[in-house]
Every structure is written in C-alpha cells, then in structure tokens.
Tab-separated table of C-alpha atoms in Angstrom:
chain	number	residue	atom	x	y	z
A	1	UNK	CA	23.323	1.554	-17.465
A	2	UNK	CA	23.256	-0.577	-14.417
A	3	UNK	CA	20.882	0.871	-11.302
A	4	UNK	CA	21.212	2.001	-7.947
A	5	UNK	CA	17.544	1.181	-6.863
A	6	UNK	CA	15.148	-1.492	-7.746
A	7	UNK	CA	11.587	-1.162	-6.302
A	8	UNK	CA	8.800	-3.228	-6.822
A	9	UNK	CA	5.999	-5.965	-6.464
A	10	UNK	CA	5.234	-8.691	-9.096
A	11	UNK	CA	3.609	-5.922	-11.554
A	12	UNK	CA	5.028	-2.165	-10.866
A	13	UNK	CA	8.915	-2.260	-10.949
A	14	UNK	CA	11.091	0.938	-10.542
A	15	UNK	CA	14.443	1.399	-11.289
A	16	UNK	CA	16.605	4.699	-10.093
A	17	UNK	CA	20.002	5.357	-11.143
A	18	UNK	CA	23.294	6.809	-9.438
A	19	UNK	CA	21.843	10.104	-9.265
A	20	UNK	CA	18.561	9.063	-7.627
A	21	UNK	CA	16.812	9.778	-10.767
A	22	UNK	CA	13.838	7.308	-12.233
A	23	UNK	CA	15.073	5.383	-15.280
A	24	UNK	CA	12.659	2.980	-15.972
A	25	UNK	CA	9.162	1.930	-15.176
A	26	UNK	CA	7.626	-0.674	-15.962
A	27	UNK	CA	3.430	-1.696	-15.614
A	28	UNK	CA	2.102	-4.461	-15.532
A	29	UNK	CA	4.890	-6.964	-16.070
A	30	UNK	CA	8.449	-6.622	-14.576
A	31	UNK	CA	10.727	-6.230	-17.756
A	32	UNK	CA	7.674	-5.452	-19.995
A	33	UNK	CA	6.702	-1.860	-20.909
A	34	UNK	CA	8.792	-0.026	-19.944
A	35	UNK	CA	6.767	3.565	-19.499
A	36	UNK	CA	9.972	5.775	-19.034
A	37	UNK	CA	12.219	4.241	-21.963
A	38	UNK	CA	15.228	4.698	-19.638
A	39	UNK	CA	14.541	8.415	-19.735
A	40	UNK	CA	15.082	10.799	-17.091
A	41	UNK	CA	12.493	11.850	-14.290
A	42	UNK	CA	13.969	14.569	-12.821
A	43	UNK	CA	13.942	15.740	-9.046
A	44	UNK	CA	15.250	19.068	-7.634
A	45	UNK	CA	15.107	21.338	-5.004
A	46	UNK	CA	14.756	25.400	-5.421
A	47	UNK	CA	15.058	27.565	-2.269
A	48	UNK	CA	16.733	31.406	-1.912
A	49	UNK	CA	16.690	32.252	-5.730
A	50	UNK	CA	18.766	28.879	-7.006
A	51	UNK	CA	17.819	25.603	-8.548
A	52	UNK	CA	19.488	22.422	-8.031
A	53	UNK	CA	18.389	19.357	-9.312
A	54	UNK	CA	19.086	15.651	-8.520
A	55	UNK	CA	22.269	15.994	-10.855
A	56	UNK	CA	23.841	18.973	-9.485
A	57	UNK	CA	27.474	18.752	-8.073
A	58	UNK	CA	26.605	20.538	-4.685
A	59	UNK	CA	24.998	17.178	-3.316
A	60	UNK	CA	26.462	14.592	-1.321
A	61	UNK	CA	24.341	12.236	-1.623
A	62	UNK	CA	23.756	8.314	0.180
A	63	UNK	CA	21.605	6.054	-1.659
A	64	UNK	CA	20.597	2.927	0.098
A	65	UNK	CA	18.083	0.878	1.562
A	66	UNK	CA	16.114	0.443	4.862
A	67	UNK	CA	17.429	-2.588	6.484
A	68	UNK	CA	16.553	-5.840	5.085
A	69	UNK	CA	13.470	-3.942	3.008
A	70	UNK	CA	12.788	-2.868	-0.636
A	71	UNK	CA	12.170	0.834	1.338
A	72	UNK	CA	14.743	3.070	0.083
A	73	UNK	CA	16.804	4.691	2.304
A	74	UNK	CA	18.324	8.173	0.572
A	75	UNK	CA	20.159	11.540	2.528
A	76	UNK	CA	21.039	14.351	0.323
A	77	UNK	CA	22.845	17.445	2.118
A	78	UNK	CA	23.781	20.835	0.084
A	79	UNK	CA	26.377	22.752	2.145
A	80	UNK	CA	25.896	25.777	-0.408
A	81	UNK	CA	22.149	25.585	0.038
A	82	UNK	CA	22.350	25.071	3.529
A	83	UNK	CA	19.621	21.821	3.245
A	84	UNK	CA	19.504	18.328	4.096
A	85	UNK	CA	16.814	16.178	2.535
A	86	UNK	CA	15.965	12.497	3.559
A	87	UNK	CA	13.954	10.344	1.447
A	88	UNK	CA	12.262	7.182	1.409
A	89	UNK	CA	10.682	5.601	-1.610
A	90	UNK	CA	8.852	1.822	-2.064
A	91	UNK	CA	6.165	0.255	-4.499
A	92	UNK	CA	3.429	-1.132	-2.058
A	93	UNK	CA	4.182	-4.720	-1.988
A	94	UNK	CA	0.269	-5.443	-2.830
A	95	UNK	CA	-1.168	-2.004	-4.271
A	96	UNK	CA	0.376	-0.738	-7.515
A	97	UNK	CA	1.312	2.357	-5.935
A	98	UNK	CA	4.668	4.175	-5.822
A	99	UNK	CA	5.056	6.359	-2.426
A	100	UNK	CA	7.498	8.892	-1.551
A	101	UNK	CA	8.371	10.946	2.162
A	102	UNK	CA	10.147	13.760	1.827
A	103	UNK	CA	11.953	15.584	4.946
A	104	UNK	CA	13.925	18.829	3.811
A	105	UNK	CA	16.026	20.094	6.985
A	106	UNK	CA	17.450	23.706	7.753
A	107	UNK	CA	21.432	23.263	8.523
A	108	UNK	CA	21.628	27.021	8.235
A	109	UNK	CA	19.918	28.723	11.209
A	110	UNK	CA	16.952	30.328	9.248
A	111	UNK	CA	13.567	29.709	8.292
A	112	UNK	CA	13.279	28.732	5.103
A	113	UNK	CA	10.678	28.548	1.759
A	114	UNK	CA	11.981	25.733	-0.131
A	115	UNK	CA	10.009	24.470	-3.244
A	116	UNK	CA	10.434	20.810	-4.377
A	117	UNK	CA	10.206	19.635	-7.865
A	118	UNK	CA	9.184	16.650	-9.524
A	119	UNK	CA	9.499	15.372	-13.142
A	120	UNK	CA	8.037	12.729	-15.316
A	121	UNK	CA	8.779	12.234	-18.971
A	122	UNK	CA	6.602	9.139	-19.467
A	123	UNK	CA	6.983	6.933	-22.973
A	124	UNK	CA	3.838	4.981	-22.537
A	125	UNK	CA	3.980	1.228	-24.030
A	126	UNK	CA	7.584	2.317	-24.824
A	127	UNK	CA	6.717	4.878	-26.824
A	128	UNK	CA	5.852	8.825	-26.655
A	129	UNK	CA	3.246	8.393	-29.305
A	130	UNK	CA	-0.103	9.385	-28.357
A	131	UNK	CA	-0.124	10.224	-24.624
A	132	UNK	CA	-1.557	12.396	-23.042
A	133	UNK	CA	-1.084	14.711	-19.636
A	134	UNK	CA	-4.007	16.030	-17.671
A	135	UNK	CA	-4.428	18.270	-14.272
A	136	UNK	CA	-7.239	17.394	-12.638
A	137	UNK	CA	-8.528	20.060	-10.266
A	138	UNK	CA	-10.398	17.973	-8.195
A	139	UNK	CA	-7.344	16.786	-6.336
A	140	UNK	CA	-4.573	19.063	-7.799
A	141	UNK	CA	-3.595	16.112	-9.057
A	142	UNK	CA	-1.546	14.874	-12.729
A	143	UNK	CA	-2.340	11.993	-14.595
A	144	UNK	CA	-0.322	10.821	-17.445
A	145	UNK	CA	-2.637	8.581	-19.795
A	146	UNK	CA	-2.985	6.088	-23.298
A	147	UNK	CA	-4.827	3.367	-23.748
A	148	UNK	CA	-4.987	0.988	-20.946
A	149	UNK	CA	-2.028	2.552	-19.282
A	150	UNK	CA	-2.948	5.196	-16.333
A	151	UNK	CA	-0.539	6.959	-13.876
A	152	UNK	CA	-1.883	9.714	-11.515
A	153	UNK	CA	0.767	11.548	-9.504
A	154	UNK	CA	0.063	13.662	-6.796
A	155	UNK	CA	1.775	15.457	-3.646
A	156	UNK	CA	0.051	15.238	0.230
A	157	UNK	CA	0.884	17.815	2.817
A	158	UNK	CA	-0.668	16.919	6.347
A	159	UNK	CA	-3.138	15.264	4.973
A	160	UNK	CA	-4.308	17.310	2.530
A	161	UNK	CA	-3.528	16.037	-1.646
A	162	UNK	CA	-2.911	18.549	-3.956
A	163	UNK	CA	-0.003	19.933	-6.264
A	164	UNK	CA	1.413	23.439	-5.656
A	165	UNK	CA	2.411	24.076	-8.868
A	166	UNK	CA	2.025	22.364	-12.301
A	167	UNK	CA	2.764	22.710	-15.976
A	168	UNK	CA	2.347	19.763	-18.922
A	169	UNK	CA	4.159	20.516	-21.983
A	170	UNK	CA	5.252	19.362	-25.482
A	171	UNK	CA	8.409	17.561	-25.635
A	172	UNK	CA	11.520	16.307	-27.781
A	173	UNK	CA	10.997	18.579	-30.398
A	174	UNK	CA	13.074	21.368	-32.090
A	175	UNK	CA	12.610	24.228	-29.177
A	176	UNK	CA	11.443	22.355	-26.864
A	177	UNK	CA	13.820	20.945	-24.607
A	178	UNK	CA	11.350	19.702	-21.917
A	179	UNK	CA	8.869	20.863	-19.371
A	180	UNK	CA	11.497	20.531	-16.536
A	181	UNK	CA	13.220	24.056	-17.580
A	182	UNK	CA	10.419	25.847	-16.651
A	183	UNK	CA	10.714	24.475	-12.970
A	184	UNK	CA	14.383	26.384	-12.794
A	185	UNK	CA	13.272	29.919	-12.225
A	186	UNK	CA	11.267	28.274	-9.315
A	187	UNK	CA	7.852	28.967	-11.090
A	188	UNK	CA	5.469	26.445	-13.384
A	189	UNK	CA	3.144	27.460	-15.879
A	190	UNK	CA	-0.013	25.503	-14.947
A	191	UNK	CA	-0.505	24.759	-18.230
A	192	UNK	CA	-3.391	21.906	-17.617
A	193	UNK	CA	-2.814	19.738	-20.803
A	194	UNK	CA	-0.954	18.419	-23.686
A	195	UNK	CA	-1.209	15.554	-26.208
A	196	UNK	CA	1.511	13.808	-27.988
A	197	UNK	CA	5.257	13.595	-26.948
A	198	UNK	CA	4.780	15.516	-23.318
A	199	UNK	CA	6.099	15.763	-20.001
A	200	UNK	CA	5.231	17.192	-16.590
A	201	UNK	CA	6.583	18.550	-13.371
A	202	UNK	CA	4.575	19.028	-9.954
A	203	UNK	CA	5.716	20.683	-7.032
A	204	UNK	CA	5.638	21.063	-3.143
A	205	UNK	CA	6.139	24.161	-1.645
A	206	UNK	CA	7.796	23.426	2.373
A	207	UNK	CA	7.726	26.181	4.884
A	208	UNK	CA	11.041	25.083	6.940
A	209	UNK	CA	11.491	26.218	9.996
A	210	UNK	CA	15.396	27.934	11.092
A	211	UNK	CA	17.476	24.100	12.274
A	212	UNK	CA	13.997	22.912	11.686
A	213	UNK	CA	12.231	20.497	9.106
A	214	UNK	CA	9.014	20.234	6.841
A	215	UNK	CA	7.893	16.642	4.943
A	216	UNK	CA	5.526	15.686	2.013
A	217	UNK	CA	4.369	12.841	0.181
A	218	UNK	CA	4.660	12.373	-3.608
A	219	UNK	CA	2.489	9.282	-5.165
A	220	UNK	CA	2.422	8.082	-8.697
A	221	UNK	CA	-1.095	5.816	-8.361
A	222	UNK	CA	-0.608	3.048	-11.605
A	223	UNK	CA	-3.499	1.556	-13.424
A	224	UNK	CA	-5.727	0.696	-16.449
A	225	UNK	CA	-8.335	3.179	-16.012
A	226	UNK	CA	-9.271	6.529	-15.307
A	227	UNK	CA	-11.400	5.310	-12.212
A	228	UNK	CA	-9.096	2.966	-11.190
A	229	UNK	CA	-6.264	5.147	-10.596
A	230	UNK	CA	-8.547	7.395	-8.755
A	231	UNK	CA	-10.020	4.941	-6.710
A	232	UNK	CA	-6.714	3.408	-5.476
A	233	UNK	CA	-5.733	7.397	-4.708
A	234	UNK	CA	-8.883	7.713	-2.822
A	235	UNK	CA	-8.292	4.759	-0.833
A	236	UNK	CA	-4.409	5.982	-0.454
A	237	UNK	CA	-5.558	9.242	1.142
A	238	UNK	CA	-8.132	7.797	3.162
A	239	UNK	CA	-5.572	5.242	4.483
A	240	UNK	CA	-2.464	7.817	4.451
A	241	UNK	CA	0.340	7.376	2.187
A	242	UNK	CA	2.742	6.881	5.411
A	243	UNK	CA	0.742	3.635	6.133
A	244	UNK	CA	1.887	2.183	2.630
A	245	UNK	CA	5.442	2.796	3.374
A	246	UNK	CA	5.503	1.103	6.724
A	247	UNK	CA	3.375	-1.866	5.896
A	248	UNK	CA	5.829	-2.470	2.728
A	249	UNK	CA	8.684	-2.313	5.514
A	250	UNK	CA	6.860	-4.508	7.457
A	251	UNK	CA	6.136	-6.856	4.829
A	252	UNK	CA	10.198	-7.435	3.153
A	253	UNK	CA	11.015	-7.641	7.048
A	254	UNK	CA	8.662	-10.521	7.370
A	255	UNK	CA	9.247	-12.268	4.236
A	256	UNK	CA	13.712	-12.043	4.209
A	257	UNK	CA	13.637	-13.269	8.014
A	258	UNK	CA	11.276	-16.823	7.330
A	259	UNK	CA	12.684	-19.707	8.024
A	260	UNK	CA	14.911	-18.100	11.377
A	261	UNK	CA	18.476	-18.323	9.548
A	262	UNK	CA	21.334	-19.123	11.486
A	263	UNK	CA	24.512	-17.022	10.614
A	264	UNK	CA	26.790	-18.082	13.415
A	265	UNK	CA	28.577	-15.131	13.991
A	266	UNK	CA	28.770	-13.671	10.358
A	267	UNK	CA	29.237	-10.311	10.712
A	268	UNK	CA	26.549	-7.557	10.762
A	269	UNK	CA	27.797	-6.416	7.496
A	270	UNK	CA	27.455	-9.702	5.384
A	271	UNK	CA	23.908	-10.621	7.006
A	272	UNK	CA	22.250	-7.173	6.026
A	273	UNK	CA	23.829	-7.743	2.353
A	274	UNK	CA	22.471	-11.519	2.358
A	275	UNK	CA	19.030	-10.076	3.633
A	276	UNK	CA	19.114	-7.316	0.774
A	277	UNK	CA	20.268	-9.633	-1.961
A	278	UNK	CA	16.964	-11.753	-1.098
C-alpha cells in the first residue's frame, strides 16, 4: 500500500496512509522492525456527542508537507461538526522523538468542548506476543514496551504534560475488536495496564472558544529502556515540544538548500517538488 506521508531520521521512520493514520513505525533502523506491522493507529475527534475518526466521510483533508521540510502540513475540515483541525508532525532530526502540534478551530460561532483521541496498535518487534502497555501516573503518560523497545505516549497542553483520559486493553481476540472502540462514546475506561496483544487510546480535552481555537501537542518518545524514554521525555518537556518541530523544520530547510542550486526560472511548483523529493 502506498504511503501519503513519510517522516523520519536515520533511526525512526513513520509512515501515514491517505487518511492520515500511522501505518508503519520503524525503529531502530529504517525498513527493519516495523513496530506497527501495518496496523492502523487511529485518530479521531469527539464533539457534541459525535465521534468522527479520520476515516469519516465528513472530513475534507489536505495532507502534505511544509515547504522544503520533513514536517507535515495537514488540514481536516468537517462542515457538519463545524470544526477545522490543523496538524504538523515531525520525527526530530536528531532525537528519537515524534511530535505533533494539533490546533482545533470552531467554525460555528459557538464555544465547544472537543475531545481528541489518539490510538496506538503497536506490534513490538513486528508481533504482538508479550507486549505490555501501562499508565504512569507521574506524568500521566502511557508506555508500550517489550524487551529493548519502549514507546512513551503523552499530551502536552500549555506546557503541562498529561493525558486527560486513557485506556489500555486487549485486542485481536474474539469479542475484543480493540480499545479504540471505547472512545466512540467520548469516554475512556482508565484501565491502567494490560499484557499480551494490547492497544491503547489517550485523549486530550480542548475548550475551544466561539470562532476561536485551542491547541495541544502529542508526542511519542522512543528508546531501548524505561529510563531512556523518560529522560528524553523530561528533556522534551524542559525545551518544549514546539522547539523540536521548529528545529527539525529549520534543519531540513538548510539541508535541502545546500549547494545554492540555480533553478534558472523553473516554476515554483517544480522547485518545491524537487526539494521535497530530496
């Protein structure tokens, strides 16, 4: 299956499908150890009693990259729900860190309580045998881990870490379609740990003013030990997640323009395509 977005450094590599769902999560080598195995990481928004996953037909989507970077530029618009969602994602050029900025804007002229849900269907080392997912109350984060592979998930709002809701559960067995189903009523069970074939969902609650907007950051910290991911998580919090998006965009902007190419009057669309291909 083709991938619509590709983000990475030389250790972490993340692919998205045409619905802006994560499908591949490689670490510690590009093309080896796909820790999602092609399974879907769902993304959805709940507002006014209605859940709209990224696959909902009501969304109009624009999925692409910010100019001359490996930072995504994504816009979701839902006329029925009266929402516009803008997103930017990156894998940091140096640290093993995935960062997403998410901004929700109201288009109805009314204040809204919006819940954003992020689902994770990890298959660590390419299989789901013996995986564990657990909630850590210190930072209100969820970590998926097995052996030497750790993936810490969290949400940051106004500089403060912590998911507003979470659920960890068993998947891919009779009667257990996946923990993501728990999100469809806008509420999660707060089940704190599960082992075996597991998935998880976390939520960020945003209070969006009438015709205004509200934002948060969503991060996945990657490493080989519990201490390693928690140390990087603390560094990310100290610097702020936005700084990693900015420095990654700056890095690729400088990298793609090295050598001072002369495009001799080529149309901007061709220049942009060339730079993005690099």
